[in-house]
CSV table of C-alpha atoms in Angstrom, one decimal:
chain,number,residue,atom,x,y,z
X,146,UNK,CA,21.6,-8.5,13.6
X,147,UNK,CA,20.7,-7.8,17.2
X,148,UNK,CA,21.3,-4.0,16.7
X,149,UNK,CA,18.9,-4.1,13.7
X,150,UNK,CA,16.2,-5.9,15.9
X,151,UNK,CA,16.8,-3.4,18.6
X,152,UNK,CA,16.3,-0.4,16.2
X,153,UNK,CA,13.1,-1.6,15.2
X,154,UNK,CA,11.7,-2.8,18.5
X,155,UNK,CA,8.7,-0.9,19.8
X,156,UNK,CA,9.9,2.0,21.8
X,157,UNK,CA,10.1,1.6,25.7
X,158,UNK,CA,7.8,3.7,27.9
X,159,UNK,CA,9.0,7.2,28.6
X,160,UNK,CA,8.6,8.8,32.1
X,161,UNK,CA,6.3,11.8,31.9
X,162,UNK,CA,4.7,14.3,34.2
X,163,UNK,CA,0.9,14.6,35.0
X,164,UNK,CA,-1.3,13.5,32.2
X,165,UNK,CA,-2.1,16.5,29.9
X,166,UNK,CA,-5.2,15.7,27.9
X,167,UNK,CA,-4.5,18.7,25.4
X,168,UNK,CA,-1.0,17.4,24.6
X,169,UNK,CA,-2.3,14.0,24.3
X,170,UNK,CA,-4.8,15.0,21.7
X,171,UNK,CA,-2.4,17.0,19.8
X,172,UNK,CA,0.3,14.3,19.6
X,173,UNK,CA,-2.4,11.7,18.7
X,174,UNK,CA,-3.9,13.9,15.8
X,175,UNK,CA,-0.4,14.4,14.7
X,176,UNK,CA,0.1,10.7,14.6
X,177,UNK,CA,-3.1,10.1,12.9
X,178,UNK,CA,-2.8,12.6,10.2
X,179,UNK,CA,0.8,11.8,9.3
X,180,UNK,CA,0.0,8.0,9.2
X,181,UNK,CA,-3.1,8.7,6.9
X,182,UNK,CA,-1.3,10.9,4.6
X,183,UNK,CA,1.7,8.6,4.4
X,184,UNK,CA,-0.7,5.7,3.6
X,185,UNK,CA,-2.1,7.7,0.6
X,186,UNK,CA,1.5,7.9,-0.7
X,187,UNK,CA,1.6,4.0,-0.2
X,188,UNK,CA,-1.3,3.6,-2.4
X,189,UNK,CA,0.2,5.9,-5.1
X,190,UNK,CA,3.3,3.8,-5.0
X,191,UNK,CA,1.3,0.8,-5.4
X,192,UNK,CA,-0.8,2.0,-8.5
X,193,UNK,CA,1.7,3.7,-10.5
X,194,UNK,CA,2.5,0.6,-12.7
X,195,UNK,CA,-1.3,0.6,-13.5
X,196,UNK,CA,-1.1,4.0,-15.2
X,197,UNK,CA,2.1,3.6,-16.9
X,198,UNK,CA,1.1,0.1,-18.6
X,199,UNK,CA,-0.1,1.7,-21.8
X,200,UNK,CA,3.2,3.5,-22.3
X,201,UNK,CA,5.1,0.3,-21.7
X,202,UNK,CA,3.1,-1.5,-24.3
X,203,UNK,CA,4.1,0.9,-26.8
X,204,UNK,CA,7.6,0.2,-26.0
X,205,UNK,CA,7.2,-3.5,-26.7
X,206,UNK,CA,6.2,-5.1,-23.5
X,207,UNK,CA,3.4,-7.6,-24.2
X,208,UNK,CA,0.2,-7.8,-22.3
X,209,UNK,CA,1.3,-11.2,-21.0
X,210,UNK,CA,4.3,-9.7,-19.6
X,211,UNK,CA,2.4,-7.0,-17.9
X,212,UNK,CA,0.1,-9.5,-16.3
X,213,UNK,CA,3.2,-11.5,-15.0
X,214,UNK,CA,4.8,-8.2,-13.7
X,215,UNK,CA,1.7,-6.9,-12.0
X,216,UNK,CA,1.0,-10.5,-10.4
X,217,UNK,CA,4.4,-10.4,-8.6
X,218,UNK,CA,3.1,-7.5,-6.5
X,219,UNK,CA,0.0,-9.3,-5.3
X,220,UNK,CA,1.7,-12.5,-4.4
X,221,UNK,CA,4.5,-10.8,-2.4
X,222,UNK,CA,1.9,-8.5,-0.9
X,223,UNK,CA,-0.1,-11.4,0.2
X,224,UNK,CA,2.8,-13.3,1.9
X,225,UNK,CA,4.1,-10.1,3.3
X,226,UNK,CA,1.0,-9.2,5.2
X,227,UNK,CA,1.2,-12.4,7.0
X,228,UNK,CA,4.8,-11.9,8.1
X,229,UNK,CA,4.9,-8.1,8.5
X,230,UNK,CA,1.5,-8.0,10.2
X,231,UNK,CA,3.0,-10.3,13.0
X,232,UNK,CA,6.1,-8.2,13.2
X,233,UNK,CA,4.2,-4.8,13.4
X,234,UNK,CA,2.7,-6.1,16.6
X,235,UNK,CA,6.0,-6.0,18.2
X,236,UNK,CA,7.8,-3.2,16.2
X,237,UNK,CA,8.3,0.5,16.5
X,238,UNK,CA,5.6,1.4,13.9
X,239,UNK,CA,7.1,4.7,12.8
X,240,UNK,CA,10.5,3.1,11.9
X,241,UNK,CA,8.9,0.0,10.4
X,242,UNK,CA,6.3,1.8,8.3
X,243,UNK,CA,9.0,4.4,7.1
X,244,UNK,CA,11.2,1.6,6.1
X,245,UNK,CA,8.4,0.1,3.9
X,246,UNK,CA,7.6,3.4,2.3
X,247,UNK,CA,11.2,4.2,1.7
X,248,UNK,CA,11.6,0.8,-0.1
X,249,UNK,CA,8.5,1.2,-2.1
X,250,UNK,CA,9.6,4.7,-3.3
X,251,UNK,CA,12.9,3.3,-4.2
X,252,UNK,CA,11.3,0.3,-6.1
X,253,UNK,CA,9.3,3.0,-8.1
X,254,UNK,CA,12.4,4.9,-8.9
X,255,UNK,CA,14.0,1.7,-10.3
X,256,UNK,CA,10.9,0.9,-12.3
X,257,UNK,CA,11.5,4.1,-14.2
X,258,UNK,CA,15.0,3.1,-15.3
X,259,UNK,CA,14.4,0.1,-17.2
X,260,UNK,CA,12.0,-1.7,-19.8
X,261,UNK,CA,13.3,-5.2,-19.1
X,262,UNK,CA,10.4,-7.3,-18.2
X,263,UNK,CA,12.3,-9.5,-15.9
X,264,UNK,CA,13.8,-6.6,-13.9
X,265,UNK,CA,10.4,-5.0,-13.7
X,266,UNK,CA,8.8,-8.1,-12.4
X,267,UNK,CA,11.8,-8.3,-9.7
X,268,UNK,CA,11.3,-4.6,-8.7
X,269,UNK,CA,7.6,-4.7,-8.6
X,270,UNK,CA,7.6,-7.9,-6.5
X,271,UNK,CA,10.0,-6.2,-3.9
X,272,UNK,CA,7.5,-3.3,-4.1
X,273,UNK,CA,4.7,-5.6,-3.1
X,274,UNK,CA,6.6,-6.7,-0.1
X,275,UNK,CA,7.4,-3.1,0.8
X,276,UNK,CA,3.7,-2.3,0.5
X,277,UNK,CA,2.8,-5.0,3.0
X,278,UNK,CA,4.8,-3.0,5.6
X,279,UNK,CA,2.2,-0.3,5.5
X,280,UNK,CA,-1.2,-1.6,6.6
X,281,UNK,CA,0.0,-3.6,9.6
X,282,UNK,CA,1.8,-0.7,11.5
X,283,UNK,CA,-1.3,1.4,10.7
X,284,UNK,CA,-3.6,-1.1,12.3
X,285,UNK,CA,-1.2,-1.4,15.4
X,286,UNK,CA,-1.1,2.3,15.6
X,287,UNK,CA,-4.9,2.6,15.8
X,288,UNK,CA,-5.0,0.1,18.4
X,289,UNK,CA,-2.2,1.8,20.6
X,290,UNK,CA,-3.7,5.3,20.2
X,291,UNK,CA,-7.6,4.8,20.3
X,292,UNK,CA,-9.8,3.0,22.8
X,293,UNK,CA,-12.3,0.3,21.8
X,294,UNK,CA,-15.3,2.6,21.6
X,295,UNK,CA,-13.4,5.1,19.2
X,296,UNK,CA,-11.2,2.7,17.2
X,297,UNK,CA,-13.8,2.1,14.4
X,298,UNK,CA,-14.6,5.6,13.8
X,299,UNK,CA,-10.9,6.6,13.1
X,300,UNK,CA,-10.4,3.4,11.2
X,301,UNK,CA,-13.1,4.5,8.9
X,302,UNK,CA,-11.5,8.0,8.5
X,303,UNK,CA,-8.1,6.4,7.9
X,304,UNK,CA,-9.4,4.0,5.3
X,305,UNK,CA,-10.3,6.8,3.1
X,306,UNK,CA,-6.5,6.8,2.2
X,307,UNK,CA,-7.2,4.1,-0.1
X,308,UNK,CA,-9.5,6.1,-2.3
X,309,UNK,CA,-7.5,9.3,-2.1
X,310,UNK,CA,-4.4,7.3,-3.1
X,311,UNK,CA,-6.3,6.0,-6.1
X,312,UNK,CA,-7.5,9.6,-7.0
X,313,UNK,CA,-4.2,11.0,-6.9
X,314,UNK,CA,-2.7,8.1,-9.0
X,315,UNK,CA,-5.3,8.3,-11.7
X,316,UNK,CA,-5.4,12.1,-11.8
X,317,UNK,CA,-2.1,13.4,-10.9
X,318,UNK,CA,0.3,10.7,-11.9
X,319,UNK,CA,-1.4,9.9,-15.1
X,320,UNK,CA,-1.2,13.6,-16.0
X,321,UNK,CA,2.4,13.7,-15.3
X,322,UNK,CA,2.8,10.5,-17.5
X,323,UNK,CA,0.7,12.1,-20.3
X,324,UNK,CA,2.7,15.3,-20.2
X,325,UNK,CA,6.3,14.2,-19.5
X,326,UNK,CA,6.5,10.4,-20.1
X,327,UNK,CA,6.4,7.3,-18.1
X,328,UNK,CA,9.8,7.7,-16.5
X,329,UNK,CA,8.7,11.0,-14.9
X,330,UNK,CA,5.6,9.3,-13.7
X,331,UNK,CA,7.6,6.8,-11.7
X,332,UNK,CA,9.9,9.7,-10.4
X,333,UNK,CA,7.0,11.8,-9.3
X,334,UNK,CA,5.7,8.6,-7.5
X,335,UNK,CA,8.9,8.1,-5.7
X,336,UNK,CA,9.1,11.8,-4.7
X,337,UNK,CA,5.6,11.5,-3.1
X,338,UNK,CA,6.8,8.2,-1.3
X,339,UNK,CA,9.8,10.1,0.0
X,340,UNK,CA,7.5,13.0,1.2
X,341,UNK,CA,5.4,10.3,3.1
X,342,UNK,CA,8.6,9.1,4.9
X,343,UNK,CA,9.4,12.6,6.0
X,344,UNK,CA,5.9,12.9,7.4
X,345,UNK,CA,6.2,9.7,9.3
X,346,UNK,CA,9.7,10.6,10.7
X,347,UNK,CA,8.5,14.2,11.9
X,348,UNK,CA,5.2,13.7,13.1
X,349,UNK,CA,4.2,10.1,13.9
X,350,UNK,CA,4.7,8.6,17.2
X,351,UNK,CA,5.0,5.0,18.1
X,352,UNK,CA,2.7,4.7,21.2
X,353,UNK,CA,1.3,6.7,24.1
X,354,UNK,CA,3.8,5.2,26.5
X,355,UNK,CA,6.8,6.3,24.3
X,356,UNK,CA,5.6,9.8,24.4
X,357,UNK,CA,5.1,10.0,28.1
X,358,UNK,CA,1.4,9.0,28.4
X,359,UNK,CA,-0.2,6.1,30.1
X,360,UNK,CA,-1.5,3.3,27.8
X,361,UNK,CA,-4.9,3.9,25.9
X,362,UNK,CA,-6.8,1.4,28.1
X,363,UNK,CA,-5.6,3.4,31.3
X,364,UNK,CA,-6.6,6.7,29.7
X,365,UNK,CA,-9.9,5.5,28.5
X,366,UNK,CA,-10.5,3.5,31.7
X,367,UNK,CA,-10.7,0.1,29.9
X,368,UNK,CA,-8.9,-2.2,32.2
X,369,UNK,CA,-6.5,-4.6,30.6
X,370,UNK,CA,-8.6,-7.6,31.7
X,371,UNK,CA,-11.6,-6.2,30.0
X,372,UNK,CA,-9.8,-5.6,26.6
X,373,UNK,CA,-8.3,-9.1,26.8
X,374,UNK,CA,-11.8,-10.6,27.5
X,375,UNK,CA,-13.2,-8.7,24.5
X,376,UNK,CA,-10.4,-9.9,22.3
X,377,UNK,CA,-10.6,-13.4,23.5
X,378,UNK,CA,-12.0,-14.7,20.0
X,379,UNK,CA,-8.5,-14.5,18.7
X,380,UNK,CA,-7.3,-17.0,21.3
X,381,UNK,CA,-10.0,-19.5,20.2
X,382,UNK,CA,-8.8,-22.1,17.6
X,383,UNK,CA,-9.9,-21.6,14.1
X,384,UNK,CA,-11.8,-24.9,14.1
X,385,UNK,CA,-13.8,-24.0,17.1
X,386,UNK,CA,-14.6,-20.5,15.8
X,387,UNK,CA,-15.7,-21.9,12.4
X,388,UNK,CA,-18.0,-24.7,14.0
X,389,UNK,CA,-19.3,-23.1,17.2
X,390,UNK,CA,-19.2,-19.3,16.5
X,391,UNK,CA,-19.9,-19.1,12.7
X,392,UNK,CA,-21.5,-22.5,11.9
X,393,UNK,CA,-25.1,-21.8,13.1
X,394,UNK,CA,-24.9,-18.4,11.7
X,395,UNK,CA,-26.1,-17.7,7.9
X,396,UNK,CA,-23.5,-15.1,7.5
X,397,UNK,CA,-20.4,-17.3,6.6
X,398,UNK,CA,-21.8,-18.1,2.8
X,399,UNK,CA,-22.2,-14.4,1.9
X,400,UNK,CA,-19.0,-13.6,3.8
X,401,UNK,CA,-17.0,-16.2,1.7
X,402,UNK,CA,-18.5,-15.1,-1.5
X,403,UNK,CA,-17.5,-11.5,-0.8
X,404,UNK,CA,-13.9,-12.6,-1.0
X,405,UNK,CA,-14.4,-12.5,-4.8
X,406,UNK,CA,-14.7,-8.7,-4.6
X,407,UNK,CA,-10.9,-7.9,-4.3
X,408,UNK,CA,-10.4,-10.0,-7.4
X,409,UNK,CA,-13.1,-8.0,-9.3
X,410,UNK,CA,-11.8,-4.7,-8.2
X,411,UNK,CA,-8.1,-5.7,-8.9
X,412,UNK,CA,-8.7,-7.0,-12.2
X,413,UNK,CA,-10.8,-4.2,-13.3
X,414,UNK,CA,-8.4,-1.5,-12.1
X,415,UNK,CA,-5.4,-3.4,-13.3
X,416,UNK,CA,-6.6,-3.7,-16.9
X,417,UNK,CA,-9.1,-0.9,-17.4
X,418,UNK,CA,-6.4,1.5,-18.1
X,419,UNK,CA,-5.6,-0.2,-21.3
X,420,UNK,CA,-9.0,-1.4,-22.3
X,421,UNK,CA,-10.6,2.1,-22.0
X,422,UNK,CA,-8.0,4.1,-23.9
X,423,UNK,CA,-9.0,4.6,-27.4
X,424,UNK,CA,-6.9,2.7,-30.0
X,425,UNK,CA,-5.8,5.8,-31.7
X,426,UNK,CA,-4.0,6.8,-28.5
X,427,UNK,CA,-2.3,3.5,-28.3
X,428,UNK,CA,0.0,3.1,-31.3
X,429,UNK,CA,0.6,-0.3,-32.5
X,430,UNK,CA,-2.0,-1.9,-30.0
X,431,UNK,CA,-5.5,-3.4,-30.8
X,432,UNK,CA,-8.2,-2.4,-28.5
X,433,UNK,CA,-10.1,-5.6,-28.9
X,434,UNK,CA,-7.3,-8.1,-28.5
X,435,UNK,CA,-4.6,-6.2,-26.6
X,436,UNK,CA,-2.0,-7.5,-29.0
X,437,UNK,CA,0.2,-5.6,-31.5
X,438,UNK,CA,-1.8,-4.5,-34.5
X,439,UNK,CA,-0.8,-4.3,-38.0
X,440,UNK,CA,1.2,-1.2,-38.6
X,441,UNK,CA,-0.4,1.5,-40.5
X,442,UNK,CA,0.4,4.9,-41.8
X,443,UNK,CA,-0.1,6.6,-38.6
X,444,UNK,CA,0.8,3.7,-36.2
X,445,UNK,CA,4.5,2.8,-36.5
X,446,UNK,CA,5.2,-0.9,-35.6
X,447,UNK,CA,6.9,-1.6,-32.3
X,448,UNK,CA,9.8,-3.1,-34.1
X,449,UNK,CA,13.2,-3.8,-32.4
X,450,UNK,CA,14.6,-0.7,-34.1
X,451,UNK,CA,11.7,1.5,-32.9
X,452,UNK,CA,12.1,-0.1,-29.4
X,453,UNK,CA,15.7,0.8,-29.2
X,454,UNK,CA,15.1,4.3,-30.4
X,455,UNK,CA,12.3,4.7,-27.8
X,456,UNK,CA,14.5,3.5,-24.9
X,457,UNK,CA,17.4,5.5,-26.1
X,458,UNK,CA,15.2,8.7,-26.0
């Protein structure tokens, strides 16, 4: 156990020669680009189930089961962010993020090998935990490599990985599923995740100190005392922060209301894939009720016999 902890612990400082600004910028860009592209693949591994749902419905999985399977990711992701965010502060972010992406890719591979709702829920829940191992290391890496005055800019650039990941999923993975089947969609997703792991291992660096540079607050002339003073709000109790810092301000009500945004976004993106596909493209499914429709001459019922034939194929 101690060996595993030591493996994932943040890399120790490495003695280096005189500070080389050109080399520092090159290593930092390598880290940033690798981290951003890898997080794109994280998002693809998170959304693959969304574009595979319509095919799974045709194989006999009910909308209720789809909702239960999908919810396992959100619950495990929420809990995992609390745990893995804390761990990331003390971890080698390259190894920790790589482990999460590798696990996520593996769960996508397993998702393509079964149509059992219980197994799908287990695999997707594990994927949610693996997904929570991505955002924490990215935030820590940004803090390690960028000073206070430039961190927001690069965070904004990095955050586009979410949208790029969605675009890749809804365009590329959906096209693969339409052309080659839902199993190939999961396989393609797993392959992208594996490629992201390779990027992290080859090009991402844990911290400036582990690469032979001083810490970022020294490079950017931000003394540690000043950094700690700016971050002292995190040492304030939640109650004091709520009553003294946020209480007199009119901002909290709109901020609290804005927490509904993820629910709206998640719900619409999770179900729109089925609701917006024309019913004639979804054999055995009614567009208005998301329940199995009466079999017609051109819509074979999802009977157990048809289900077994589909899974055997």
